[in-house]
């Protein structure tokens, strides 16, 4: 005896005490699926038979059941449930979570229940209790459907109980096994000719009957159409549209969800009292001219349409008016109502039409939601959702979205078939972020390192920086990761040396590395657009782009930023990169020089103050000690130490001055790009570093604003190549260079635990004076014990988050999804790590 239940359901067992409900539940369901009233009495009172604890027990049971149902899990309530009041609470719980309540009645003779209870020492109530349960059960049976149970399985006697076998079945809206590809088509509204045009553009071959009418369409590539509802009303040929759509659905070439106009048409055809407005009169008049059999088939077709579909493993949801995430795949009156009509604010506009609640602005689901219902002159992605109703019947266009390609295909209306009550105007909402998008503990999924956790305290620290100092988040597509230094050098007078960097990469199986000159400047991310029209369309913000630091702050004021972006744009144009990369915007990772262009306050307040104090105090001290030595005082050790400190102070002052230069506007400013991060529809972290530097060289060739990044390739398995790379670094640092960054030549290498550092820095001895202080050479033994493991772990996590942000940008994902990763990088920066590393 097969009992079917939906794979998302609340199963309510109903039966008198002694009917075997607990045994039945254990036989057919997993222990985690069954919530027993006896068990919950024990939880709250330590006595499963304490009837005085029933109220608290059921409160706890309902709470746990609600948590399970919100997660879409089959949940079984094991209690007598013979009283209508108790069942009503469970039906409400199912409705509140938009799942189907299913009743399973164990209807056994009273005699059997009495005998079983008599054999159980824990059942000390009298036979009158079982008698009352059986009577209540009998009274309940006729009304279970009216109470709201969508299915009632009535098992009469022990033989049927023993023969019962449960099977789960998909809800009718569950088409997760259908993976596409699909062509999702917006509101047709009786525009049969335009539908034919659109299907032709999409590559479908129409099938016609002997009268030449289209009765089906098949795609040679196996694609299928999905209609978002409102096939009918307003347009010139509702029967023709229905005939074509019904044929496609019947042949398996299409799916269709119900629209509010289909529902209203069914009610009108059934003779219900409906207002014949909004194009219904046209449909009824056109159907009057059709064969009654066709009208009956059309009525049945419209009446059996599902309110929404979940497709492609849950990645795609189609509903006429859209659908928030917590309704996806659910079944209730509220879900159907929202899918058909959407939600309103309770207000009306100046045309007397309801003001729709902008649910898409708050949408944060993983599934793409495609819908129609509210006509707009152009399609627009909003948080992973898109309205495909572009007002064909009102003289606009009929639009489809190719899935998964995300390609929009539209055809023009042949004419204005119906005058709109409200003019079609763009309804593009601004891209917004919410505090809930970033606050609290978050787990961000990345492609190269799996899940990365951001603690709540880190998020709070990042919010302070982001809200007070960062550029508009619509510009903020990426923040660079921190970079770890190489392991400390084991001997001599150097703290860092290329030998450890080369050996470290070789140990990870990376033979080909690229050594790039480390510019002494400030990390800069440059987002530049091809022209002024790009940013409003692509990033929903006016402007030419942004130039920001690795903490999201703007480098310059607005005029100087605009001047810098104009130079970058001209260089990208002259280098032919817009056409070559097929984009109208470009995101670059770069170093902006000189150091003082951004770090002037840091230099003045920290480094210059130390240098000035040391060079003012130590030379007189040396002179005084020298005079004392001349008088025969034994100060030789102190004099030597102080002289060395004086020399160190001069070296410290010369070190930071070396990286400072006067600037006026852009005069004196240099930009050294070293990575192309992203462009429209593409990321470049799988391109080798020489490709990226080649792009930088092309920019430098057309504008002296761009600085060269010197480089040398090294084979970590070749002693000769390693020696050549080491000599290159020695020459670079001896000439005053900061040092170099050693990177895997292939760029991204590995994933998960095998993810390789994107680069390690090897800094020169004189530059390290700035970092560790003038006298750091005297403390090399202590500094060699520094622990870089935490810094490297942090660098990998930030790297993974940055790549995830770029992947999401390239995929056209909503701003909140991109900013989830960007914000996480900034949050990671609050971790307590030695800033000198």
Short mmCIF file of C-alpha atoms in Angstrom, two decimals, residues 352-793:
data_model
loop_
_atom_site.label_atom_id
_atom_site.label_comp_id
_atom_site.label_asym_id
_atom_site.label_seq_id
_atom_site.Cartn_x
_atom_site.Cartn_y
_atom_site.Cartn_z
CA UNK A 352 -4.91 54.52 -9.76
CA UNK A 353 -2.74 51.43 -10.09
CA UNK A 354 -1.24 49.63 -7.07
CA UNK A 355 2.34 50.49 -6.13
CA UNK A 356 4.33 47.27 -6.30
CA UNK A 357 6.61 46.33 -3.44
CA UNK A 358 10.15 46.29 -4.89
CA UNK A 359 10.97 42.78 -3.67
CA UNK A 360 13.88 42.44 -6.11
CA UNK A 361 15.81 45.22 -4.36
CA UNK A 362 15.94 43.05 -1.24
CA UNK A 363 16.53 39.76 -3.04
CA UNK A 364 19.64 37.94 -1.86
CA UNK A 365 18.98 34.42 -3.13
CA UNK A 366 21.39 32.23 -5.05
CA UNK A 367 18.85 31.36 -7.77
CA UNK A 368 18.27 33.55 -10.82
CA UNK A 369 14.64 34.71 -10.81
CA UNK A 370 13.00 35.58 -14.14
CA UNK A 371 9.55 37.11 -14.22
CA UNK A 372 7.21 39.58 -15.94
CA UNK A 373 3.94 41.18 -14.82
CA UNK A 374 5.13 44.81 -14.54
CA UNK A 375 6.05 46.20 -17.98
CA UNK A 376 9.25 48.18 -18.34
CA UNK A 377 10.81 49.63 -21.50
CA UNK A 378 14.08 47.76 -21.03
CA UNK A 379 15.36 44.77 -19.11
CA UNK A 380 17.71 45.22 -16.18
CA UNK A 381 19.44 42.86 -13.80
CA UNK A 382 18.53 43.58 -10.19
CA UNK A 383 20.23 41.36 -7.61
CA UNK A 384 20.15 38.33 -9.86
CA UNK A 385 16.56 38.90 -11.03
CA UNK A 386 15.20 40.22 -14.32
CA UNK A 387 11.75 41.36 -15.44
CA UNK A 388 11.18 40.21 -19.04
CA UNK A 389 7.92 42.10 -19.65
CA UNK A 390 8.96 44.86 -22.04
CA UNK A 391 5.43 45.88 -22.98
CA UNK A 392 5.00 44.22 -26.38
CA UNK A 393 1.23 44.70 -26.36
CA UNK A 394 1.77 48.37 -25.51
CA UNK A 395 4.00 48.92 -28.56
CA UNK A 396 7.26 47.95 -26.89
CA UNK A 397 9.12 44.69 -27.41
CA UNK A 398 8.70 40.99 -26.77
CA UNK A 399 11.77 39.80 -24.88
CA UNK A 400 13.40 36.50 -24.02
CA UNK A 401 16.47 35.60 -22.01
CA UNK A 402 18.64 32.74 -23.15
CA UNK A 403 19.61 30.63 -20.15
CA UNK A 404 22.29 29.89 -19.05
CA UNK A 405 23.95 32.27 -21.53
CA UNK A 406 22.18 35.32 -20.02
CA UNK A 407 21.72 36.71 -23.53
CA UNK A 408 18.73 39.01 -24.10
CA UNK A 409 16.83 38.64 -27.40
CA UNK A 410 13.99 41.02 -28.31
CA UNK A 411 11.70 41.77 -31.25
CA UNK A 412 9.74 44.96 -31.86
CA UNK A 413 5.96 45.06 -31.56
CA UNK A 414 4.21 45.34 -34.90
CA UNK A 415 2.09 48.14 -33.49
CA UNK A 416 0.56 49.40 -30.28
CA UNK A 417 -2.24 46.92 -29.69
CA UNK A 418 -3.45 48.29 -26.37
CA UNK A 419 -2.95 51.69 -24.79
CA UNK A 420 -1.27 51.39 -21.38
CA UNK A 421 -2.92 52.93 -18.35
CA UNK A 422 0.47 54.05 -17.15
CA UNK A 423 3.28 55.12 -19.51
CA UNK A 424 6.18 52.70 -19.75
CA UNK A 425 9.03 54.28 -17.84
CA UNK A 426 12.28 52.78 -16.60
CA UNK A 427 11.90 51.30 -13.13
CA UNK A 428 15.60 50.71 -12.57
CA UNK A 429 16.21 50.84 -8.82
CA UNK A 430 19.58 51.96 -7.53
CA UNK A 431 21.96 49.18 -6.59
CA UNK A 432 22.00 49.18 -2.84
CA UNK A 433 23.69 47.36 -0.03
CA UNK A 434 22.20 46.47 3.32
CA UNK A 435 23.92 46.09 6.66
CA UNK A 436 22.81 42.48 6.74
CA UNK A 437 24.93 41.88 3.65
CA UNK A 438 28.14 42.35 5.61
CA UNK A 439 27.57 42.44 9.37
CA UNK A 440 28.05 39.53 11.75
CA UNK A 441 29.84 36.27 11.19
CA UNK A 442 29.79 35.30 7.52
CA UNK A 443 31.07 32.35 5.54
CA UNK A 444 32.03 33.32 1.99
CA UNK A 445 32.34 30.62 -0.66
CA UNK A 446 35.38 30.98 -2.92
CA UNK A 447 36.40 28.92 -5.92
CA UNK A 448 40.07 28.46 -5.01
CA UNK A 449 39.95 27.98 -1.25
CA UNK A 450 36.44 26.87 -0.41
CA UNK A 451 34.73 28.56 2.51
CA UNK A 452 36.41 31.56 4.15
CA UNK A 453 35.03 32.67 7.51
CA UNK A 454 34.77 36.31 8.53
CA UNK A 455 34.24 36.90 12.24
CA UNK A 456 31.71 39.38 13.53
CA UNK A 457 34.32 41.61 15.18
CA UNK A 458 36.27 41.76 11.91
CA UNK A 459 33.14 42.81 10.03
CA UNK A 460 32.44 45.58 12.55
CA UNK A 461 35.95 46.96 12.17
CA UNK A 462 35.66 46.90 8.37
CA UNK A 463 32.30 48.69 8.48
CA UNK A 464 33.89 51.58 10.36
CA UNK A 465 36.53 52.02 7.65
CA UNK A 466 34.21 51.38 4.74
CA UNK A 467 31.41 53.67 5.84
CA UNK A 468 33.65 56.60 6.76
CA UNK A 469 36.44 56.57 4.21
CA UNK A 470 35.79 54.30 1.23
CA UNK A 471 34.66 55.30 -2.23
CA UNK A 472 31.09 54.57 -3.26
CA UNK A 473 30.73 50.76 -3.05
CA UNK A 474 29.47 50.66 -6.62
CA UNK A 475 33.04 51.47 -7.70
CA UNK A 476 34.57 49.05 -5.22
CA UNK A 477 34.88 45.79 -7.14
CA UNK A 478 38.13 44.49 -5.68
CA UNK A 479 40.57 44.97 -2.85
CA UNK A 480 44.08 43.52 -3.19
CA UNK A 481 45.32 40.91 -0.73
CA UNK A 482 48.12 41.49 1.72
CA UNK A 483 51.49 40.06 0.70
CA UNK A 484 53.72 37.93 2.91
CA UNK A 485 57.53 38.24 2.97
CA UNK A 486 59.89 35.39 2.32
CA UNK A 487 61.23 33.33 5.20
CA UNK A 488 64.04 35.03 7.13
CA UNK A 489 67.56 34.54 5.78
CA UNK A 490 69.55 32.23 8.00
CA UNK A 491 72.89 34.04 8.31
CA UNK A 492 74.92 37.09 7.35
CA UNK A 493 73.72 40.67 7.63
CA UNK A 494 70.52 40.25 5.57
CA UNK A 495 67.06 39.57 6.95
CA UNK A 496 65.53 38.72 3.57
CA UNK A 497 67.20 37.08 0.57
CA UNK A 498 65.95 35.55 -2.70
CA UNK A 499 67.32 32.12 -1.77
CA UNK A 500 64.42 31.43 0.60
CA UNK A 501 61.83 32.64 -1.91
CA UNK A 502 63.16 30.45 -4.72
CA UNK A 503 63.50 27.44 -2.43
CA UNK A 504 60.00 27.92 -1.07
CA UNK A 505 58.38 27.91 -4.50
CA UNK A 506 60.53 24.98 -5.62
CA UNK A 507 59.35 22.99 -2.59
CA UNK A 508 55.73 23.63 -3.69
CA UNK A 509 56.49 22.28 -7.17
CA UNK A 510 56.67 25.69 -8.85
CA UNK A 511 59.74 25.83 -11.09
CA UNK A 512 58.90 28.81 -13.25
CA UNK A 513 58.70 32.05 -11.30
CA UNK A 514 58.76 35.68 -12.35
CA UNK A 515 60.65 38.24 -10.30
CA UNK A 516 59.10 41.69 -10.59
CA UNK A 517 60.59 44.94 -9.38
CA UNK A 518 58.80 46.07 -6.22
CA UNK A 519 57.91 49.70 -6.70
CA UNK A 520 58.04 51.93 -3.64
CA UNK A 521 54.66 53.56 -3.85
CA UNK A 522 51.10 52.80 -2.78
CA UNK A 523 48.90 49.97 -4.04
CA UNK A 524 46.24 51.33 -6.36
CA UNK A 525 43.20 49.75 -7.98
CA UNK A 526 42.10 51.58 -11.12
CA UNK A 527 38.61 51.16 -12.60
CA UNK A 528 38.37 53.03 -15.88
CA UNK A 529 35.44 53.21 -18.33
CA UNK A 530 35.54 53.79 -22.05
CA UNK A 531 33.18 56.77 -21.96
CA UNK A 532 30.70 58.53 -19.72
CA UNK A 533 27.79 56.29 -20.75
CA UNK A 534 29.34 53.11 -19.37
CA UNK A 535 29.23 53.65 -15.61
CA UNK A 536 25.49 54.48 -15.34
CA UNK A 537 24.60 51.46 -17.44
CA UNK A 538 27.08 48.95 -15.99
CA UNK A 539 27.65 50.15 -12.43
CA UNK A 540 24.57 52.31 -11.83
CA UNK A 541 26.66 55.36 -10.96
CA UNK A 542 27.68 58.51 -12.76
CA UNK A 543 31.38 59.03 -13.43
CA UNK A 544 34.42 57.79 -15.29
CA UNK A 545 35.73 55.28 -12.75
CA UNK A 546 37.74 55.28 -9.56
CA UNK A 547 41.31 55.09 -8.26
CA UNK A 548 41.42 53.73 -4.72
CA UNK A 549 43.81 52.29 -2.18
CA UNK A 550 43.89 48.75 -0.86
CA UNK A 551 41.51 49.87 1.91
CA UNK A 552 39.04 51.40 -0.54
CA UNK A 553 39.92 55.09 -0.06
CA UNK A 554 40.15 57.43 -3.00
CA UNK A 555 43.71 58.40 -3.85
CA UNK A 556 42.96 61.92 -5.01
CA UNK A 557 40.20 64.48 -5.00
CA UNK A 558 37.61 64.37 -7.76
CA UNK A 559 39.33 66.70 -10.30
CA UNK A 560 42.70 64.97 -10.05
CA UNK A 561 41.04 61.53 -10.18
CA UNK A 562 39.21 62.56 -13.36
CA UNK A 563 42.47 63.80 -14.88
CA UNK A 564 44.27 60.55 -14.06
CA UNK A 565 41.42 58.43 -15.42
CA UNK A 566 41.39 60.47 -18.64
CA UNK A 567 45.08 59.65 -19.13
CA UNK A 568 44.49 55.96 -18.44
CA UNK A 569 41.48 55.88 -20.78
CA UNK A 570 43.43 57.49 -23.60
CA UNK A 571 46.28 55.03 -23.16
CA UNK A 572 43.93 52.04 -23.16
CA UNK A 573 42.31 53.40 -26.33
CA UNK A 574 45.65 54.00 -28.05
CA UNK A 575 46.83 50.51 -27.10
CA UNK A 576 43.71 48.99 -28.68
CA UNK A 577 42.70 47.17 -25.51
CA UNK A 578 38.99 48.00 -25.61
CA UNK A 579 38.57 46.08 -28.86
CA UNK A 580 41.06 43.37 -28.04
CA UNK A 581 39.43 42.50 -24.72
CA UNK A 582 35.89 43.14 -25.95
CA UNK A 583 35.02 45.49 -23.11
CA UNK A 584 34.08 49.04 -22.28
CA UNK A 585 35.60 49.03 -18.79
CA UNK A 586 38.83 47.77 -17.31
CA UNK A 587 40.01 47.01 -13.77
CA UNK A 588 43.76 47.24 -13.12
CA UNK A 589 45.99 46.42 -10.15
CA UNK A 590 48.90 48.84 -9.95
CA UNK A 591 51.40 50.75 -7.87
CA UNK A 592 51.08 54.51 -7.73
CA UNK A 593 54.24 56.53 -7.16
CA UNK A 594 55.88 58.38 -5.57
CA UNK A 595 55.26 57.10 -2.07
CA UNK A 596 54.49 60.56 -0.76
CA UNK A 597 51.66 61.00 -3.26
CA UNK A 598 49.47 59.17 -0.77
CA UNK A 599 51.61 58.63 2.35
CA UNK A 600 52.63 62.22 3.00
CA UNK A 601 51.18 62.32 6.53
CA UNK A 602 52.70 58.95 7.39
CA UNK A 603 56.13 60.11 6.20
CA UNK A 604 55.91 63.44 7.99
CA UNK A 605 54.48 62.22 11.30
CA UNK A 606 56.34 58.94 11.63
CA UNK A 607 59.43 58.53 9.50
CA UNK A 608 60.56 62.14 9.11
CA UNK A 609 60.08 62.82 12.82
CA UNK A 610 62.25 59.86 13.77
CA UNK A 611 64.89 60.76 11.19
CA UNK A 612 65.01 64.40 12.23
CA UNK A 613 65.28 63.57 15.93
CA UNK A 614 67.97 60.95 15.38
CA UNK A 615 70.13 63.09 13.07
CA UNK A 616 69.79 66.06 15.43
CA UNK A 617 70.70 64.20 18.62
CA UNK A 618 73.20 61.52 17.68
CA UNK A 619 75.99 63.57 15.96
CA UNK A 620 76.45 65.85 19.03
CA UNK A 621 76.49 62.72 21.19
CA UNK A 622 79.23 61.25 19.01
CA UNK A 623 81.21 64.49 19.28
CA UNK A 624 80.85 64.54 23.07
CA UNK A 625 81.90 60.92 23.39
CA UNK A 626 84.88 61.49 21.08
CA UNK A 627 85.97 64.43 23.24
CA UNK A 628 85.66 62.29 26.35
CA UNK A 629 87.74 59.57 24.75
CA UNK A 630 90.36 62.20 23.91
CA UNK A 631 90.53 63.02 27.59
CA UNK A 632 91.25 59.39 28.37
CA UNK A 633 87.76 58.34 29.47
CA UNK A 634 87.03 54.72 28.54
CA UNK A 635 83.95 55.17 26.31
CA UNK A 636 85.18 53.19 23.33
CA UNK A 637 82.24 50.74 23.22
CA UNK A 638 79.67 53.47 23.76
CA UNK A 639 81.33 55.68 21.16
CA UNK A 640 81.34 52.86 18.61
CA UNK A 641 77.71 52.01 19.28
CA UNK A 642 76.62 55.66 19.11
CA UNK A 643 78.60 56.27 15.94
CA UNK A 644 76.97 53.25 14.38
CA UNK A 645 73.55 54.53 15.44
CA UNK A 646 74.33 57.94 13.92
CA UNK A 647 75.25 56.28 10.65
CA UNK A 648 72.07 54.19 10.84
CA UNK A 649 70.01 57.34 11.34
CA UNK A 650 71.47 58.89 8.22
CA UNK A 651 70.79 55.68 6.33
CA UNK A 652 67.21 55.64 7.63
CA UNK A 653 66.65 59.24 6.53
CA UNK A 654 68.17 58.61 3.11
CA UNK A 655 66.07 55.44 2.71
CA UNK A 656 62.68 57.08 3.05
CA UNK A 657 63.75 60.21 1.16
CA UNK A 658 64.74 58.02 -1.78
CA UNK A 659 61.08 57.17 -2.37
CA UNK A 660 59.74 60.72 -2.12
CA UNK A 661 59.53 63.22 -4.95
CA UNK A 662 57.77 66.53 -5.50
CA UNK A 663 54.42 66.35 -7.31
CA UNK A 664 52.11 69.02 -8.67
CA UNK A 665 48.83 67.63 -9.91
CA UNK A 666 49.81 64.67 -12.05
CA UNK A 667 53.29 66.05 -12.66
CA UNK A 668 55.65 63.63 -10.98
CA UNK A 669 52.99 60.92 -10.57
CA UNK A 670 53.71 57.52 -12.12
CA UNK A 671 51.47 54.50 -12.41
CA UNK A 672 52.87 50.97 -12.72
CA UNK A 673 50.10 48.47 -13.58
CA UNK A 674 51.11 44.86 -13.12
CA UNK A 675 47.83 42.94 -13.37
CA UNK A 676 44.71 43.21 -15.51
CA UNK A 677 42.06 42.15 -13.01
CA UNK A 678 38.80 42.06 -14.94
CA UNK A 679 36.81 43.42 -17.85
CA UNK A 680 33.29 42.84 -19.10
CA UNK A 681 32.61 39.13 -18.76
CA UNK A 682 36.23 38.14 -18.11
CA UNK A 683 38.89 37.72 -15.43
CA UNK A 684 42.59 37.26 -16.04
CA UNK A 685 44.14 35.50 -13.05
CA UNK A 686 44.77 32.46 -15.21
CA UNK A 687 46.83 34.48 -17.69
CA UNK A 688 50.60 34.27 -17.06
CA UNK A 689 52.22 37.29 -15.49
CA UNK A 690 54.24 38.06 -18.61
CA UNK A 691 50.95 38.60 -20.45
CA UNK A 692 49.89 41.15 -17.82
CA UNK A 693 53.24 42.95 -17.93
CA UNK A 694 53.02 42.94 -21.72
CA UNK A 695 49.76 44.89 -21.44
CA UNK A 696 51.49 47.31 -19.05
CA UNK A 697 54.34 47.75 -21.54
CA UNK A 698 51.84 48.67 -24.25
CA UNK A 699 50.35 51.35 -22.02
CA UNK A 700 53.82 52.69 -21.17
CA UNK A 701 54.61 52.89 -24.87
CA UNK A 702 51.83 55.44 -25.44
CA UNK A 703 52.00 57.53 -22.23
CA UNK A 704 54.93 58.32 -19.91
CA UNK A 705 52.49 58.32 -17.00
CA UNK A 706 53.01 54.56 -16.91
CA UNK A 707 56.18 53.28 -15.29
CA UNK A 708 58.10 50.19 -16.30
CA UNK A 709 58.08 47.15 -14.08
CA UNK A 710 61.41 45.43 -14.58
CA UNK A 711 61.33 41.65 -14.39
CA UNK A 712 63.36 38.48 -14.77
CA UNK A 713 62.26 34.88 -15.17
CA UNK A 714 63.87 32.28 -12.91
CA UNK A 715 63.85 28.49 -12.98
CA UNK A 716 63.87 27.50 -9.32
CA UNK A 717 65.31 24.10 -10.21
CA UNK A 718 68.34 25.56 -11.98
CA UNK A 719 71.26 26.77 -9.78
CA UNK A 720 72.46 28.97 -12.64
CA UNK A 721 69.03 30.60 -13.06
CA UNK A 722 68.69 31.05 -9.30
CA UNK A 723 72.12 32.71 -9.18
CA UNK A 724 71.12 35.02 -12.03
CA UNK A 725 67.91 35.99 -10.22
CA UNK A 726 69.80 36.61 -6.99
CA UNK A 727 72.34 38.82 -8.76
CA UNK A 728 69.48 40.77 -10.36
CA UNK A 729 67.97 41.41 -6.93
CA UNK A 730 71.33 42.45 -5.48
CA UNK A 731 71.86 44.96 -8.28
CA UNK A 732 68.31 46.26 -7.90
CA UNK A 733 68.62 46.86 -4.16
CA UNK A 734 72.16 48.21 -4.39
CA UNK A 735 70.88 50.90 -6.74
CA UNK A 736 68.26 51.97 -4.17
CA UNK A 737 65.39 49.69 -5.23
CA UNK A 738 62.99 48.42 -2.61
CA UNK A 739 63.35 44.79 -3.68
CA UNK A 740 61.27 42.38 -5.70
CA UNK A 741 58.15 40.25 -5.65
CA UNK A 742 58.54 36.61 -6.66
CA UNK A 743 55.41 35.16 -8.28
CA UNK A 744 54.47 31.88 -9.95
CA UNK A 745 54.97 32.67 -13.63
CA UNK A 746 51.67 30.98 -14.47
CA UNK A 747 49.82 33.26 -12.01
CA UNK A 748 47.10 31.24 -10.20
CA UNK A 749 48.55 27.90 -9.08
CA UNK A 750 46.75 25.27 -7.01
CA UNK A 751 43.54 25.33 -5.02
CA UNK A 752 42.36 24.54 -1.52
CA UNK A 753 45.20 23.41 0.70
CA UNK A 754 47.43 23.29 -2.38
CA UNK A 755 46.86 26.96 -3.22
CA UNK A 756 50.26 28.60 -3.74
CA UNK A 757 51.07 32.08 -2.51
CA UNK A 758 50.38 34.55 -5.35
CA UNK A 759 53.66 36.28 -4.51
CA UNK A 760 56.23 36.77 -1.78
CA UNK A 761 58.24 39.93 -1.28
CA UNK A 762 62.00 40.02 -0.87
CA UNK A 763 63.05 43.44 0.39
CA UNK A 764 66.49 45.01 0.39
CA UNK A 765 68.51 45.78 3.50
CA UNK A 766 68.24 49.58 3.26
CA UNK A 767 64.50 49.52 2.62
CA UNK A 768 64.03 47.35 5.71
CA UNK A 769 65.45 50.22 7.79
CA UNK A 770 62.17 52.04 7.07
CA UNK A 771 60.16 49.05 8.20
CA UNK A 772 62.08 47.88 11.27
CA UNK A 773 63.80 51.10 12.34
CA UNK A 774 67.27 52.60 11.90
CA UNK A 775 69.03 50.11 14.18
CA UNK A 776 67.37 46.91 12.97
CA UNK A 777 70.70 45.30 11.87
CA UNK A 778 71.64 45.10 15.56
CA UNK A 779 68.59 42.88 16.19
CA UNK A 780 68.78 40.40 13.32
CA UNK A 781 68.99 37.38 15.62
CA UNK A 782 65.64 38.30 17.16
CA UNK A 783 64.02 39.33 13.87
CA UNK A 784 64.96 36.04 12.22
CA UNK A 785 62.56 34.34 14.62
CA UNK A 786 59.60 36.20 13.15
CA UNK A 787 56.64 33.96 12.28
CA UNK A 788 55.25 34.52 8.80
CA UNK A 789 52.76 31.62 8.89
CA UNK A 790 49.80 33.74 10.02
CA UNK A 791 50.61 36.41 7.46
CA UNK A 792 50.74 33.80 4.71
CA UNK A 793 47.44 32.28 5.79
#
